[in-house]
Amino acid sequence: ASSQSRAAGRQRGRAPCWERAPPSRRSGRTRGAMLGVHHNVFRKAQSLPFVRYWWRRAVRFDEQTGMLTAGIPLTITMVVTIAVSTVMIDRQLELRDMRSRTISQREASLEEEHRAMQQFLKGTEDEYEMKRIPDKYRAGP
């Protein structure tokens, strides 16, 4: 059935849709006007032949590869995501390191205070009584 429809299409003078050029390539103007406007908005910006040539080359390159419409935005998104995630992970690791330093410093201070208390109590074993820890061994106010 498909070979018959291809043959019928060629008899009418039309090639199948995959062999035909897109509407913008068939003629200088597009087939239908958007919102009834038959004016090429970018024609004025392309008044110089040099600019028009490079614009068409860029459009053709984008149609073939999709680098301008898809590649560049995806690349920007990827780079920004990597940068933001790197900063976030760095910040988390920095906070974890600071937390561990604070905890180890607190443990060292408590250890020192405990040793001072033991030394203090060694000398007063016979007559044990509650005394205030000397200020030079205290960690807090």
XYZ file of N, CA and C in Angstrom, residues 30-39 41:
33
model
N 7.514 32.183 3.733
C 6.888 31.022 4.358
C 5.509 30.840 3.757
N 4.963 29.624 3.860
C 3.692 29.298 3.219
C 2.556 30.117 3.812
N 2.355 30.063 5.113
C 1.273 30.793 5.755
C 1.830 31.937 6.572
N 1.018 32.910 6.806
C 1.466 34.044 7.603
C 1.007 33.840 9.036
N 1.885 34.151 9.950
C 1.529 34.016 11.350
C 0.678 35.212 11.752
N -0.498 34.936 12.256
C -1.462 35.961 12.671
C -1.793 36.919 11.528
N -1.715 36.438 10.301
C -2.072 37.238 9.147
C -1.039 38.271 8.751
N 0.156 38.247 9.321
C 1.194 39.220 9.006
C 2.127 38.614 7.964
N 2.258 39.278 6.814
C 3.121 38.796 5.727
C 4.383 39.640 5.659
N 5.051 39.797 6.760
C 6.244 40.633 6.774
C 7.366 39.893 7.482
N 10.155 39.989 9.759
C 10.569 40.922 10.804
C 12.084 41.101 10.804
